[in-house]
XYZ file of C-alpha atoms in Angstrom:
284
model
C 8.708 -9.103 -16.987
C 6.836 -10.975 -14.170
C 4.874 -9.068 -11.708
C 3.888 -10.319 -8.195
C 0.611 -8.954 -6.794
C -1.214 -8.835 -3.393
C -3.187 -6.694 -1.350
C -5.016 -6.489 2.016
C -8.758 -6.213 1.018
C -8.934 -9.745 -0.880
C -8.998 -10.958 -4.482
C -11.829 -9.358 -5.339
C -11.633 -5.878 -4.132
C -11.749 -3.186 -7.042
C -8.611 -1.867 -6.045
C -6.365 -4.928 -6.894
C -8.660 -5.840 -9.997
C -7.859 -2.402 -11.267
C -4.780 -2.565 -10.751
C -4.194 -5.921 -12.027
C -5.645 -4.408 -15.664
C -3.338 -1.649 -15.770
C -0.168 -3.777 -14.904
C -1.497 -6.186 -17.623
C -1.953 -3.710 -20.028
C 1.544 -2.093 -19.521
C 3.224 -5.501 -20.598
C 3.855 -7.500 -17.323
C 2.700 -10.614 -16.915
C 0.830 -10.680 -13.164
C 0.635 -13.428 -10.992
C -1.561 -12.755 -8.329
C -1.936 -14.370 -4.991
C -4.453 -12.276 -2.559
C -6.508 -12.799 0.520
C -9.395 -14.928 0.499
C -11.164 -12.098 2.061
C -10.208 -8.782 3.715
C -7.765 -8.241 6.400
C -6.715 -5.292 7.084
C -4.445 -3.900 9.670
C -2.248 -7.309 10.049
C 1.144 -5.532 9.469
C 3.509 -8.681 8.979
C 1.302 -10.977 10.752
C 1.607 -14.940 9.241
C -0.024 -18.342 9.594
C 3.027 -20.204 11.256
C 0.358 -22.818 13.367
C -1.811 -23.713 11.067
C -2.247 -25.298 7.514
C -3.371 -22.557 4.883
C -5.995 -23.464 2.204
C -5.193 -21.615 -1.546
C -7.702 -21.647 -4.222
C -7.459 -20.852 -7.954
C -9.671 -17.792 -8.671
C -10.746 -17.267 -12.234
C -9.595 -18.843 -15.582
C -6.982 -16.790 -16.812
C -3.713 -19.127 -17.612
C -2.000 -16.359 -18.658
C -2.212 -14.056 -15.475
C -3.327 -16.587 -12.733
C -5.210 -15.325 -9.611
C -4.885 -17.356 -6.036
C -6.977 -16.484 -3.115
C -5.349 -17.392 0.256
C -6.935 -17.796 3.308
C -4.495 -15.750 5.389
C -3.010 -12.527 5.372
C -1.111 -10.307 2.914
C 2.290 -11.182 4.077
C 1.326 -14.985 3.778
C 0.292 -14.438 0.669
C 3.573 -13.015 -0.216
C 5.077 -15.915 1.336
C 3.244 -18.650 -0.308
C 3.854 -17.253 -3.939
C 7.679 -16.942 -3.314
C 8.345 -19.887 -0.953
C 6.634 -21.937 -2.702
C 8.184 -21.229 -6.122
C 4.941 -20.291 -7.538
C 6.234 -16.980 -8.152
C 9.165 -17.201 -10.507
C 11.879 -14.683 -12.271
C 9.817 -12.026 -10.487
C 10.996 -8.292 -11.183
C 9.180 -6.809 -8.676
C 6.558 -7.207 -5.909
C 3.393 -4.633 -6.116
C 0.734 -4.311 -2.963
C -2.562 -2.910 -3.599
C -4.260 -0.760 -4.145
C -5.599 -0.274 -0.601
C -8.516 1.584 -0.642
C -7.435 3.888 2.287
C -4.448 5.777 2.904
C -1.386 3.936 4.635
C 0.635 6.992 5.855
C 2.670 8.567 8.397
C 2.738 6.061 11.709
C -0.031 4.088 10.357
C 2.161 2.680 7.585
C 3.549 0.042 10.093
C -0.148 -1.186 10.758
C -0.921 -1.666 7.618
C -1.472 -5.015 6.097
C -0.598 -3.172 2.130
C 2.595 -2.351 3.716
C 3.460 -5.163 5.393
C 2.972 -7.324 2.554
C 5.746 -5.215 0.461
C 7.789 -5.524 3.375
C 7.713 -8.934 3.515
C 8.856 -9.381 -0.225
C 11.548 -6.720 0.503
C 12.735 -9.102 3.261
C 13.028 -11.994 0.872
C 15.015 -9.922 -1.371
C 12.468 -8.377 -3.963
C 11.859 -4.661 -5.107
C 8.490 -3.992 -3.400
C 6.155 -1.448 -3.501
C 2.995 -0.640 -1.147
C 0.232 1.380 -3.432
C -2.537 3.243 -1.445
C -5.034 5.474 -2.394
C -6.932 7.897 0.180
C -10.336 7.335 0.640
C -11.622 10.829 1.612
C -10.115 14.672 0.721
C -9.707 14.927 5.196
C -5.970 13.673 5.710
C -6.813 12.231 9.656
C -10.833 12.025 8.983
C -13.650 10.566 7.089
C -15.912 12.980 5.715
C -18.096 10.679 3.323
C -17.842 7.099 1.654
C -17.701 7.878 -2.346
C -16.767 5.102 -4.848
C -13.354 5.572 -5.565
C -11.955 5.953 -9.513
C -8.439 3.976 -9.334
C -7.047 5.195 -12.611
C -4.722 7.693 -11.504
C -3.514 5.313 -8.994
C -3.356 2.826 -11.857
C -1.231 4.900 -14.101
C 1.370 6.072 -10.924
C 1.480 2.335 -9.720
C 2.299 1.053 -13.644
C 4.654 3.380 -13.890
C 6.515 3.267 -10.924
C 6.713 -0.855 -11.264
C 8.751 0.120 -14.599
C 10.880 1.527 -12.785
C 11.409 -0.657 -10.021
C 11.832 -3.502 -12.130
C 14.245 -1.997 -14.961
C 16.243 0.067 -12.163
C 16.036 -1.770 -8.846
C 16.419 0.190 -5.409
C 18.799 -1.064 -2.687
C 18.252 -4.331 -1.460
C 15.176 -4.643 1.940
C 13.818 -1.298 0.800
C 9.910 -0.449 0.171
C 8.053 2.499 -1.646
C 5.243 3.581 0.260
C 2.923 5.273 -2.493
C -0.048 7.020 -1.343
C -2.297 9.212 -3.995
C -4.816 11.583 -2.557
C -8.311 11.589 -2.675
C -8.216 15.287 -4.269
C -5.508 15.816 -6.962
C -3.958 19.146 -7.465
C -1.176 18.400 -9.852
C 0.597 15.502 -11.096
C 3.593 15.895 -8.853
C 4.985 12.880 -7.446
C 6.698 14.134 -4.085
C 9.592 12.476 -2.311
C 8.460 12.495 0.966
C 8.947 10.575 4.945
C 6.593 9.659 7.382
C 4.403 12.042 9.231
C 3.756 11.950 13.183
C 0.379 10.987 14.049
C -0.760 12.491 17.066
C -2.965 10.553 19.062
C -6.143 10.789 21.222
C -6.707 9.456 24.477
C -9.116 6.529 24.769
C -12.168 6.437 26.306
C -13.165 3.288 28.792
C -15.586 2.681 30.605
C -16.914 -0.601 32.921
C -18.257 -3.459 31.316
C -21.962 -3.671 32.050
C -22.154 -7.632 31.570
C -23.169 -8.579 35.118
C -19.770 -9.520 35.842
C -16.906 -6.980 37.755
C -14.218 -8.177 35.544
C -13.305 -5.967 32.914
C -13.891 -2.704 30.752
C -14.810 -1.711 27.401
C -12.460 0.480 25.669
C -13.826 2.436 22.695
C -11.416 2.900 19.714
C -13.349 5.989 18.112
C -10.323 8.235 19.282
C -7.962 7.050 16.547
C -10.540 7.959 13.880
C -9.970 11.375 15.558
C -6.395 11.670 16.006
C -4.772 13.544 13.071
C -1.207 13.553 11.910
C 1.387 16.599 12.082
C 1.788 17.968 8.028
C 5.184 18.732 8.300
C 7.065 20.012 5.171
C 8.344 17.221 3.244
C 6.061 14.595 5.053
C 3.512 12.343 3.281
C 0.799 13.630 5.325
C 1.651 17.582 3.848
C 1.762 15.834 0.112
C -1.646 14.248 0.005
C -2.982 17.391 2.192
C -1.563 19.153 -0.935
C -3.099 17.125 -3.479
C -0.049 15.290 -4.572
C 1.190 11.882 -4.702
C 3.363 10.826 -1.631
C 6.316 8.596 -2.377
C 7.919 7.310 0.649
C 10.880 5.234 0.409
C 11.811 3.102 3.374
C 14.841 0.871 3.991
C 14.586 -2.141 6.857
C 18.317 -1.759 7.191
C 17.465 0.480 9.880
C 21.178 0.662 11.145
C 22.594 2.079 8.099
C 22.842 5.517 7.247
C 24.273 5.126 4.103
C 21.689 2.761 3.371
C 18.886 4.941 3.977
C 20.737 7.850 1.799
C 21.421 5.536 -1.028
C 17.521 5.162 -1.543
C 16.760 8.523 -1.438
C 19.080 9.025 -3.807
C 17.142 6.028 -6.199
C 14.132 7.406 -5.217
C 14.499 10.775 -6.183
C 16.138 9.623 -9.409
C 13.218 7.846 -10.304
C 10.485 10.224 -9.432
C 12.173 12.866 -11.594
C 12.213 10.126 -14.240
C 8.436 9.438 -13.874
C 6.800 12.631 -13.024
C 7.099 14.209 -16.867
C 5.850 10.542 -18.567
C 2.373 10.397 -16.331
C 1.350 13.661 -17.656
C -1.146 16.171 -15.645
C -3.990 15.466 -13.734
C -5.958 18.352 -14.437
C -7.337 18.466 -10.845
C -9.010 14.858 -10.781
C -10.673 13.999 -7.543
C -9.629 9.858 -6.933
C -12.270 9.663 -4.473
C -14.799 10.105 -6.992
C -16.391 13.215 -5.372
C -14.557 16.945 -5.083
C -17.218 18.423 -3.843
């Protein structure tokens, strides 16, 4: 089966290369079309005013890699609308090297690329891995081990391809930095509580503006309600949040959650135990 793979960090990032290898090992034919450079937090932004440059990366003719000088959503559109991606069974965006949970998902280029694929009619998944063990903040930079995310990604991709979800829907999957069990949890998006922004007069010699400091973004927190994605990863579980783009239809949302529940029940036992592994590379 054919899979289109993209991400937001660029075609050379460890996350996408790790996932690409896992998908190939699982038997998929993988076409990778990814940004030429990191382009996070662009949501579904596209380049519709200027021509985009695309280049071949590497010499693997069986599983080719292309880089596009644009956004992650651009990559999906280029691959699908140009006819490069043919007979695609699923579109996977990731592995993002930070979590994309709750309200933050709407900012995410990783999620935006999956949403673009869903809009274009393809089963789609956004896969992200928490970079640190704090849900809302950062407790240090560690090299990430993507092995568990790759296992989850390959397993869920197989289900997406074999048993497609309702149309115009996305699986937003987040892997915790600290795994305490194998369990995939069916979740909903959590709410982020924002701290006030700091601002001051710009000291440029010209009284024409202010400096706005976004540091408060990093100190804001998620509401870890039971059943939310923030709660799941805070407790060391994999969060699987189904999102329907048919927002006006309650029936569509109900069908999607029922489909996701069936997939989780089937996939979870196949993944095996995580043995308390630490995806961020540091359990201390």
